[in-house]
Every structure is written in structure tokens, then in C-alpha cells.
PDB file of C-alpha atoms in Angstrom:
ATOM      1  CA  PRO A   1      62.679-171.570 138.538  1.00 41.00           C
ATOM      2  CA  LEU A   2      59.370-173.315 137.864  1.00 42.00           C
ATOM      3  CA  ALA A   3      57.945-175.616 140.495  1.00 42.00           C
ATOM      4  CA  ASP A   4      58.133-179.324 139.823  1.00 45.00           C
ATOM      5  CA  PRO A   5      54.724-180.465 138.525  1.00 46.00           C
ATOM      6  CA  THR A   6      54.470-183.226 141.152  1.00 39.00           C
ATOM      7  CA  ALA A   7      56.274-181.690 144.120  1.00 46.00           C
ATOM      8  CA  GLY A   8      54.440-178.371 143.810  1.00 46.00           C
ATOM      9  CA  LEU A   9      51.064-180.123 143.892  1.00 46.00           C
ATOM     10  CA  ALA A  10      51.639-181.981 147.137  1.00 51.00           C
ATOM     11  CA  ARG A  11      50.196-180.686 150.383  1.00 62.00           C
ATOM     12  CA  ARG A  12      52.825-178.943 152.507  1.00 77.00           C
ATOM     13  CA  ARG A  13      53.638-180.683 155.778  1.00 85.00           C
ATOM     14  CA  PRO A  14      52.639-178.544 158.789  1.00 88.00           C
ATOM     15  CA  PRO A  15      55.043-178.145 161.718  1.00 88.00           C
ATOM     16  CA  PRO A  16      54.397-179.862 165.072  1.00 89.00           C
ATOM     17  CA  ASN A  17      52.656-177.978 167.890  1.00 88.00           C
ATOM     18  CA  LEU A  18      55.250-177.297 170.596  1.00 88.00           C
ATOM     19  CA  GLY A  19      53.250-174.589 172.329  1.00 89.00           C
ATOM     20  CA  LEU A  20      54.893-171.612 170.617  1.00 92.00           C
ATOM     21  CA  VAL A  21      54.568-171.204 166.863  1.00 92.00           C
ATOM     22  CA  VAL A  22      56.246-168.566 164.699  1.00 93.00           C
ATOM     23  CA  VAL A  23      54.440-167.959 161.397  1.00 94.00           C
ATOM     24  CA  PRO A  24      56.767-166.495 158.723  1.00 93.00           C
ATOM     25  CA  GLN A  25      55.869-163.449 156.662  1.00 94.00           C
ATOM     26  CA  GLN A  26      53.518-164.185 153.740  1.00 92.00           C
ATOM     27  CA  TRP A  27      52.310-167.424 155.312  1.00 94.00           C
ATOM     28  CA  ASN A  28      49.080-168.515 157.002  1.00 94.00           C
ATOM     29  CA  TYR A  29      48.649-171.504 159.310  1.00 95.00           C
ATOM     30  CA  ILE A  30      45.309-173.221 159.920  1.00 94.00           C
ATOM     31  CA  VAL A  31      44.695-174.481 163.459  1.00 95.00           C
ATOM     32  CA  GLU A  32      42.132-177.116 164.392  1.00 94.00           C
ATOM     33  CA  ARG A  33      40.978-177.890 167.926  1.00 93.00           C
ATOM     34  CA  PHE A  34      39.721-181.417 168.524  1.00 91.00           C
ATOM     35  CA  GLY A  35      39.424-181.930 164.785  1.00 88.00           C
ATOM     36  CA  ARG A  36      37.407-178.777 164.033  1.00 93.00           C
ATOM     37  CA  PHE A  37      38.573-175.510 162.525  1.00 93.00           C
ATOM     38  CA  SER A  38      39.648-173.123 165.273  1.00 93.00           C
ATOM     39  CA  ARG A  39      41.468-170.146 163.752  1.00 92.00           C
ATOM     40  CA  LYS A  40      43.882-168.875 161.166  1.00 94.00           C
ATOM     41  CA  LEU A  41      47.336-167.796 162.302  1.00 94.00           C
ATOM     42  CA  GLU A  42      48.765-164.642 160.707  1.00 94.00           C
ATOM     43  CA  PRO A  43      52.542-163.945 160.513  1.00 94.00           C
ATOM     44  CA  GLY A  44      54.043-163.565 163.989  1.00 93.00           C
ATOM     45  CA  LEU A  45      54.346-165.416 167.331  1.00 94.00           C
ATOM     46  CA  HIS A  46      51.386-167.479 168.549  1.00 94.00           C
ATOM     47  CA  LEU A  47      50.660-169.543 171.655  1.00 93.00           C
ATOM     48  CA  LEU A  48      48.944-172.895 171.158  1.00 93.00           C
ATOM     49  CA  ILE A  49      47.850-175.635 173.518  1.00 92.00           C
ATOM     50  CA  PRO A  50      49.749-178.836 172.801  1.00 91.00           C
ATOM     51  CA  VAL A  51      47.656-181.926 172.035  1.00 89.00           C
ATOM     52  CA  VAL A  52      44.455-179.811 172.028  1.00 92.00           C
ATOM     53  CA  ASP A  53      45.462-177.593 169.082  1.00 93.00           C
ATOM     54  CA  ALA A  54      46.933-178.947 165.885  1.00 93.00           C
ATOM     55  CA  ILE A  55      48.351-177.133 162.866  1.00 93.00           C
ATOM     56  CA  THR A  56      46.684-178.950 159.968  1.00 93.00           C
ATOM     57  CA  TYR A  57      47.362-176.734 156.925  1.00 92.00           C
ATOM     58  CA  ILE A  58      49.975-174.180 155.963  1.00 92.00           C
ATOM     59  CA  HIS A  59      49.689-171.889 152.953  1.00 92.00           C
ATOM     60  CA  SER A  60      52.107-169.520 151.246  1.00 91.00           C
ATOM     61  CA  LEU A  61      50.506-166.227 150.220  1.00 92.00           C
ATOM     62  CA  LYS A  62      53.165-165.553 147.593  1.00 92.00           C
ATOM     63  CA  GLU A  63      52.596-165.942 143.880  1.00 91.00           C
ATOM     64  CA  GLU A  64      53.541-169.434 142.770  1.00 91.00           C
ATOM     65  CA  ALA A  65      54.160-171.007 139.363  1.00 90.00           C
ATOM     66  CA  ILE A  66      52.636-174.355 138.478  1.00 89.00           C
ATOM     67  CA  ASN A  67      54.082-176.179 135.508  1.00 89.00           C
ATOM     68  CA  ILE A  68      51.269-177.513 133.296  1.00 87.00           C
ATOM     69  CA  PRO A  69      52.678-180.614 131.588  1.00 86.00           C
ATOM     70  CA  ASN A  70      52.592-181.218 127.859  1.00 85.00           C
ATOM     71  CA  GLN A  71      49.252-182.522 126.618  1.00 85.00           C
ATOM     72  CA  MET A  72      47.387-183.146 123.395  1.00 86.00           C
ATOM     73  CA  ALA A  73      44.511-180.972 122.194  1.00 85.00           C
ATOM     74  CA  ILE A  74      42.397-180.789 119.036  1.00 85.00           C
ATOM     75  CA  THR A  75      41.704-177.461 117.356  1.00 86.00           C
ATOM     76  CA  ARG A  76      38.439-176.536 115.659  1.00 86.00           C
ATOM     77  CA  ASP A  77      39.870-177.528 112.258  1.00 84.00           C
ATOM     78  CA  ASN A  78      40.711-181.026 113.640  1.00 85.00           C
ATOM     79  CA  VAL A  79      44.468-180.562 113.994  1.00 84.00           C
ATOM     80  CA  THR A  80      46.046-182.407 116.919  1.00 85.00           C
ATOM     81  CA  ILE A  81      48.695-180.329 118.719  1.00 86.00           C
ATOM     82  CA  ASN A  82      50.893-180.728 121.778  1.00 86.00           C
ATOM     83  CA  ILE A  83      50.802-177.766 124.150  1.00 86.00           C
ATOM     84  CA  ASP A  84      52.117-176.908 127.600  1.00 87.00           C
ATOM     85  CA  GLY A  85      52.150-173.832 129.788  1.00 88.00           C
ATOM     86  CA  VAL A  86      52.729-172.211 133.165  1.00 91.00           C
ATOM     87  CA  LEU A  87      49.984-171.223 135.588  1.00 90.00           C
ATOM     88  CA  TYR A  88      50.642-168.406 138.101  1.00 93.00           C
ATOM     89  CA  VAL A  89      48.410-168.581 141.180  1.00 92.00           C
ATOM     90  CA  LYS A  90      48.117-167.008 144.610  1.00 92.00           C
ATOM     91  CA  VAL A  91      46.293-168.075 147.782  1.00 91.00           C
ATOM     92  CA  GLU A  92      43.908-165.310 148.863  1.00 91.00           C
ATOM     93  CA  ASP A  93      41.845-167.187 151.456  1.00 92.00           C
ATOM     94  CA  ALA A  94      43.796-169.784 153.412  1.00 92.00           C
ATOM     95  CA  VAL A  95      40.666-171.207 155.070  1.00 93.00           C
ATOM     96  CA  ALA A  96      38.877-171.781 151.742  1.00 91.00           C
ATOM     97  CA  ALA A  97      42.068-173.234 150.248  1.00 90.00           C
ATOM     98  CA  SER A  98      42.198-175.702 153.147  1.00 90.00           C
ATOM     99  CA  TYR A  99      38.594-176.861 153.150  1.00 91.00           C
ATOM    100  CA  GLY A 100      37.269-175.933 149.704  1.00 88.00           C
ATOM    101  CA  VAL A 101      39.163-178.574 147.748  1.00 85.00           C
ATOM    102  CA  ASP A 102      41.579-181.395 148.445  1.00 84.00           C
ATOM    103  CA  THR A 103      45.111-180.840 147.045  1.00 84.00           C
ATOM    104  CA  PRO A 104      44.292-177.410 145.528  1.00 85.00           C
ATOM    105  CA  TYR A 105      47.371-177.195 143.309  1.00 86.00           C
ATOM    106  CA  ARG A 106      46.637-180.545 141.700  1.00 87.00           C
ATOM    107  CA  ALA A 107      43.031-179.471 141.224  1.00 87.00           C
ATOM    108  CA  LEU A 108      44.187-176.245 139.567  1.00 87.00           C
ATOM    109  CA  SER A 109      46.560-178.145 137.290  1.00 88.00           C
ATOM    110  CA  LEU A 110      43.826-180.520 136.148  1.00 88.00           C
ATOM    111  CA  LEU A 111      41.384-177.638 135.707  1.00 87.00           C
ATOM    112  CA  ALA A 112      43.957-175.723 133.650  1.00 88.00           C
ATOM    113  CA  GLN A 113      44.487-178.722 131.377  1.00 88.00           C
ATOM    114  CA  THR A 114      40.789-179.325 130.737  1.00 88.00           C
ATOM    115  CA  THR A 115      40.154-175.588 130.260  1.00 86.00           C
ATOM    116  CA  MET A 116      43.055-175.298 127.829  1.00 85.00           C
ATOM    117  CA  ARG A 117      41.747-178.206 125.743  1.00 86.00           C
ATOM    118  CA  SER A 118      38.264-176.701 125.769  1.00 86.00           C
ATOM    119  CA  GLU A 119      39.447-173.249 124.672  1.00 85.00           C
ATOM    120  CA  LEU A 120      41.723-174.664 121.964  1.00 85.00           C
ATOM    121  CA  GLY A 121      38.772-176.563 120.548  1.00 86.00           C
ATOM    122  CA  LYS A 122      37.113-173.219 119.790  1.00 86.00           C
ATOM    123  CA  LEU A 123      40.002-171.926 117.642  1.00 83.00           C
ATOM    124  CA  THR A 124      41.584-172.957 114.372  1.00 84.00           C
ATOM    125  CA  LEU A 125      45.299-173.726 114.283  1.00 82.00           C
ATOM    126  CA  ASP A 126      46.196-170.362 112.717  1.00 79.00           C
ATOM    127  CA  LYS A 127      44.150-168.480 115.318  1.00 81.00           C
ATOM    128  CA  THR A 128      45.890-170.446 118.072  1.00 80.00           C
ATOM    129  CA  PHE A 129      49.199-168.827 117.092  1.00 77.00           C
ATOM    130  CA  GLU A 130      47.719-165.411 116.315  1.00 78.00           C
ATOM    131  CA  GLU A 131      45.555-165.037 119.426  1.00 79.00           C
ATOM    132  CA  ARG A 132      47.826-166.465 122.097  1.00 81.00           C
ATOM    133  CA  GLU A 133      47.281-163.522 124.458  1.00 85.00           C
ATOM    134  CA  THR A 134      43.501-163.781 124.060  1.00 84.00           C
ATOM    135  CA  LEU A 135      43.687-167.527 124.655  1.00 83.00           C
ATOM    136  CA  ASN A 136      45.708-166.992 127.841  1.00 87.00           C
ATOM    137  CA  ALA A 137      43.123-164.501 129.133  1.00 88.00           C
ATOM    138  CA  ARG A 138      40.240-166.873 128.381  1.00 85.00           C
ATOM    139  CA  ILE A 139      41.928-169.698 130.278  1.00 86.00           C
ATOM    140  CA  VAL A 140      42.532-167.438 133.291  1.00 90.00           C
ATOM    141  CA  ASN A 141      38.903-166.284 133.360  1.00 90.00           C
ATOM    142  CA  SER A 142      37.592-169.831 133.055  1.00 85.00           C
ATOM    143  CA  ILE A 143      39.824-171.092 135.867  1.00 87.00           C
ATOM    144  CA  ASN A 144      38.854-168.225 138.194  1.00 90.00           C
ATOM    145  CA  ASP A 145      35.153-168.796 137.503  1.00 88.00           C
ATOM    146  CA  ALA A 146      35.463-172.491 138.338  1.00 82.00           C
ATOM    147  CA  ALA A 147      37.732-172.041 141.406  1.00 83.00           C
ATOM    148  CA  LYS A 148      35.915-169.218 143.196  1.00 83.00           C
ATOM    149  CA  SER A 149      35.263-171.371 146.295  1.00 87.00           C
ATOM    150  CA  TRP A 150      38.840-172.637 146.539  1.00 89.00           C
ATOM    151  CA  GLY A 151      40.347-169.449 147.939  1.00 90.00           C
ATOM    152  CA  ILE A 152      42.973-169.367 145.167  1.00 91.00           C
ATOM    153  CA  ARG A 153      43.107-166.848 142.338  1.00 91.00           C
ATOM    154  CA  CYS A 154      44.750-167.483 138.986  1.00 91.00           C
ATOM    155  CA  LEU A 155      46.798-164.405 138.113  1.00 91.00           C
ATOM    156  CA  ARG A 156      47.855-165.358 134.592  1.00 90.00           C
ATOM    157  CA  TYR A 157      48.486-168.277 132.311  1.00 90.00           C
ATOM    158  CA  GLU A 158      51.313-168.417 129.793  1.00 88.00           C
ATOM    159  CA  ILE A 159      51.423-170.865 126.889  1.00 85.00           C
ATOM    160  CA  ARG A 160      55.026-171.947 126.436  1.00 83.00           C
ATOM    161  CA  ASP A 161      55.055-174.208 123.387  1.00 81.00           C
ATOM    162  CA  ILE A 162      52.543-175.126 120.705  1.00 81.00           C
ATOM    163  CA  ASN A 163      53.783-178.075 118.658  1.00 81.00           C
ATOM    164  CA  PRO A 164      51.667-179.219 115.701  1.00 78.00           C
ATOM    165  CA  PRO A 165      52.445-182.517 113.923  1.00 69.00           C
ATOM    166  CA  ALA A 166      55.466-182.680 111.614  1.00 71.00           C
ATOM    167  CA  ASN A 167      53.378-182.686 108.413  1.00 69.00           C
ATOM    168  CA  VAL A 168      51.444-179.633 109.614  1.00 64.00           C
ATOM    169  CA  ARG A 169      54.687-177.835 110.498  1.00 62.00           C
ATOM    170  CA  LYS A 170      56.012-178.631 107.006  1.00 67.00           C
ATOM    171  CA  ALA A 171      52.839-177.250 105.428  1.00 62.00           C
ATOM    172  CA  MET A 172      53.083-174.111 107.582  1.00 60.00           C
ATOM    173  CA  GLU A 173      56.712-173.627 106.540  1.00 60.00           C
ATOM    174  CA  LEU A 174      55.758-173.990 102.855  1.00 62.00           C
ATOM    175  CA  GLN A 175      52.903-171.546 103.345  1.00 65.00           C
ATOM    176  CA  ALA A 176      55.202-169.045 105.046  1.00 63.00           C
ATOM    177  CA  GLU A 177      57.747-169.443 102.226  1.00 64.00           C
ATOM    178  CA  ALA A 178      55.004-168.893  99.636  1.00 67.00           C
ATOM    179  CA  GLU A 179      53.884-165.770 101.471  1.00 72.00           C
ATOM    180  CA  ARG A 180      57.461-164.452 101.520  1.00 69.00           C
ATOM    181  CA  ARG A 181      57.833-165.095  97.780  1.00 75.00           C
ATOM    182  CA  LYS A 182      54.495-163.440  97.109  1.00 79.00           C
ATOM    183  CA  ARG A 183      55.529-160.355  99.055  1.00 77.00           C
ATOM    184  CA  ALA A 184      58.873-160.287  97.220  1.00 73.00           C
ATOM    185  CA  GLN A 185      57.129-160.500  93.839  1.00 79.00           C
ATOM    186  CA  ILE A 186      54.734-157.747  94.838  1.00 85.00           C
ATOM    187  CA  LEU A 187      57.648-155.557  95.893  1.00 80.00           C
ATOM    188  CA  ASP A 188      59.486-156.276  92.641  1.00 78.00           C
ATOM    189  CA  SER A 189      56.359-155.490  90.608  1.00 82.00           C
ATOM    190  CA  GLU A 190      55.794-152.263  92.525  1.00 82.00           C
ATOM    191  CA  GLY A 191      59.431-151.341  91.991  1.00 82.00           C
ATOM    192  CA  GLU A 192      59.202-151.959  88.238  1.00 81.00           C
ATOM    193  CA  GLN A 193      55.945-150.030  88.077  1.00 85.00           C
ATOM    194  CA  GLN A 194      57.474-147.109  89.909  1.00 86.00           C
ATOM    195  CA  SER A 195      60.506-147.272  87.622  1.00 84.00           C
ATOM    196  CA  ASP A 196      58.256-147.141  84.527  1.00 83.00           C
ATOM    197  CA  VAL A 197      56.370-144.216  86.022  1.00 86.00           C
ATOM    198  CA  ASN A 198      59.615-142.398  86.723  1.00 86.00           C
ATOM    199  CA  VAL A 199      60.869-143.026  83.141  1.00 85.00           C
ATOM    200  CA  ALA A 200      57.564-141.859  81.637  1.00 85.00           C
ATOM    201  CA  THR A 201      57.575-138.800  83.875  1.00 87.00           C
ATOM    202  CA  GLY A 202      61.134-138.005  82.809  1.00 85.00           C
ATOM    203  CA  GLN A 203      60.292-138.419  79.118  1.00 86.00           C
ATOM    204  CA  LYS A 204      57.237-136.231  79.530  1.00 86.00           C
ATOM    205  CA  SER A 205      59.254-133.557  81.259  1.00 86.00           C
ATOM    206  CA  ALA A 206      61.933-133.739  78.544  1.00 85.00           C
ATOM    207  CA  THR A 207      59.299-133.452  75.781  1.00 88.00           C
ATOM    208  CA  ILE A 208      57.707-130.474  77.502  1.00 89.00           C
ATOM    209  CA  LEU A 209      61.071-128.778  77.924  1.00 86.00           C
ATOM    210  CA  ALA A 210      62.007-129.433  74.284  1.00 84.00           C
ATOM    211  CA  SER A 211      58.645-128.093  73.096  1.00 85.00           C
ATOM    212  CA  GLU A 212      59.037-125.021  75.236  1.00 85.00           C
ATOM    213  CA  ALA A 213      62.552-124.507  73.874  1.00 84.00           C
ATOM    214  CA  ILE A 214      61.310-124.762  70.241  1.00 87.00           C
ATOM    215  CA  ARG A 215      58.448-122.406  71.003  1.00 83.00           C
ATOM    216  CA  ALA A 216      60.791-119.927  72.625  1.00 84.00           C
ATOM    217  CA  ASP A 217      63.116-120.170  69.596  1.00 82.00           C
ATOM    218  CA  VAL A 218      60.237-119.538  67.147  1.00 83.00           C
ATOM    219  CA  VAL A 219      59.012-116.615  69.234  1.00 82.00           C
ATOM    220  CA  ASN A 220      62.478-115.174  69.394  1.00 83.00           C
ATOM    221  CA  ARG A 221      62.964-115.503  65.626  1.00 83.00           C
ATOM    222  CA  ALA A 222      59.556-113.971  64.891  1.00 83.00           C
ATOM    223  CA  SER A 223      60.288-111.173  67.271  1.00 82.00           C
ATOM    224  CA  GLY A 224      63.673-110.583  65.613  1.00 82.00           C
ATOM    225  CA  GLU A 225      62.155-110.572  62.102  1.00 81.00           C
ATOM    226  CA  ALA A 226      59.403-108.212  63.257  1.00 81.00           C
ATOM    227  CA  ASP A 227      61.984-105.892  64.763  1.00 81.00           C
ATOM    228  CA  ALA A 228      63.970-106.001  61.498  1.00 81.00           C
ATOM    229  CA  ILE A 229      60.882-105.208  59.401  1.00 86.00           C
ATOM    230  CA  ILE A 230      59.956-102.352  61.730  1.00 85.00           C
ATOM    231  CA  ALA A 231      63.492-100.993  61.622  1.00 81.00           C
ATOM    232  CA  LYS A 232      63.574-101.254  57.819  1.00 82.00           C
ATOM    233  CA  ALA A 233      60.184 -99.522  57.538  1.00 83.00           C
ATOM    234  CA  GLU A 234      61.283 -96.756  59.883  1.00 82.00           C
ATOM    235  CA  ALA A 235      64.490 -96.272  57.823  1.00 82.00           C
ATOM    236  CA  THR A 236      62.473 -96.091  54.569  1.00 84.00           C
ATOM    237  CA  ALA A 237      60.060 -93.616  56.154  1.00 81.00           C
ATOM    238  CA  ARG A 238      62.917 -91.402  57.287  1.00 80.00           C
ATOM    239  CA  GLY A 239      64.425 -91.546  53.805  1.00 80.00           C
ATOM    240  CA  ILE A 240      61.107 -90.509  52.228  1.00 82.00           C
ATOM    241  CA  ARG A 241      60.752 -87.632  54.713  1.00 79.00           C
ATOM    242  CA  VAL A 242      64.228 -86.420  53.904  1.00 77.00           C
ATOM    243  CA  VAL A 243      63.520 -86.502  50.146  1.00 76.00           C
ATOM    244  CA  SER A 244      60.167 -84.825  50.660  1.00 77.00           C
ATOM    245  CA  GLU A 245      61.698 -82.058  52.725  1.00 76.00           C
ATOM    246  CA  ALA A 246      64.415 -81.559  50.153  1.00 74.00           C
ATOM    247  CA  LEU A 247      61.869 -81.183  47.364  1.00 74.00           C
ATOM    248  CA  THR A 248      59.837 -78.589  49.284  1.00 75.00           C
ATOM    249  CA  THR A 249      62.787 -76.211  49.871  1.00 69.00           C
ATOM    250  CA  PRO A 250      63.496 -73.277  47.448  1.00 65.00           C
ATOM    251  CA  ARG A 251      66.667 -74.796  46.267  1.00 57.00           C
ATOM    252  CA  GLY A 252      64.805 -77.916  45.451  1.00 50.00           C
ATOM    253  CA  ARG A 253      62.704 -75.905  42.943  1.00 49.00           C
TER     254      ARG A 253
END
């Protein structure tokens, strides 16, 4: 579950110094002696001098989620939107996190809000939705650049909700509906065009087949008539040869 935006920003209360201190895994304790930084306690058992040593800061080294509350921002095309997000951070240097900034989680939350407004001002409303991943990366880089001396690193930032005004949402819905209708009309037109092409292709193929059939029929008829003429000529020639042979024999004289 996400940390409460107010409870998560408060400084954690250090335990009292009873002489023996057990630091849990993934935690660091900061010890001061007579009001000055003395040492950092790593996980394990440590011996401290009561009254002289005091545990002033404790830090978790685990990744933590900070809820960035809803805020207003203005895009480059002058559209006012409401936006919120979640910031994931991790303490990497407990000493710097103790002395680099007061209430580091509150400082990170405020820095995330100002950075988010600044980055949104560079984008139009449409680009805000299209380039959400790029926007998240820009916010992370800006926060890390500004918080180098705080000992805390921003791991990632996730935009949860982007809510434009009601009239802008209505216009976006109408635009999306118009785009859907346009795509449907284009698909219908392409379908009709393809259908006409298919019909024309079929008619062309049918015409070609009919022409080839007529041509084949004419060729066949011509071939048959030629064969008949040749056969008739050959029969006439044989008849003439027979008559000629008959006339040349003695009996024919």
C-alpha cells in the first residue's frame, strides 16, 4: 500500500539510548556525541554510552513510495489539468539524508510537484497522454539532479491520473469518435474498392476464357475443314490415278 502523504513525510522518531542498540536489517542509525555527528550504525548490535551518545536520525534503506497529491498544471497549449502520481525513492547515504536537507521526504514531494508542473508546461495535452513514459523519465532525472546532496535517489515516478477539464474531455471523446468513424469509412471504402477490383478481375478472366474458347472453336473448325478438303483431294487424286492406270493397260486400248 502507498504511504500516507503526511505520515510518510514526517521524520521517524529514533529510539532511546539504553547502552545497547540493535539496528534492524536495511536500516541505518545516526549517532551524535555532544551534539555533533559521531558515526553511522549499520545493522547489528552496537554499544553506546548513555547520555553522551544520542541516536538522532534513523533511516530505512528500503525502497519507499511517496504519494504525490493531486495538483493543477498548465500544458503548453494552455490547458489546465489535474494530475497526481507516485514517487519511488531509496536512501543511499544516511548521513547526507540526515544533514543535507530537513524533512527529506517532504522536500522530495515538493520537488516532485514543482518538477512535474515544469515538465508538463513543455508538452501539449495530446503529448502528455502519448509520452507518459518519457515524462516520467524526465521527472526522475530532474529530481535526481536537484537532490544529489540529499543522499536519496529517485528510482522512478509513475503518473497515476491525468484529468483534463470536463469540456476538454468531451472534445477529446468527440475527436476519438470522429477518428473511429473515419477509420470505419476508410475500411468500408477499401472494402468496396477491393470488391470492385475482384469483380473486374473476374469479368476480365471470364472474357479471356470466352475469347480463348471461341478461338479454340474457330481453330478446331478450320482444322476440321482443312482435313476434309485434304481428304477429298486425296480421294480425287486416287480416283484419277486409278482411271489413268486403267487407260494405260492393254485392255484399256
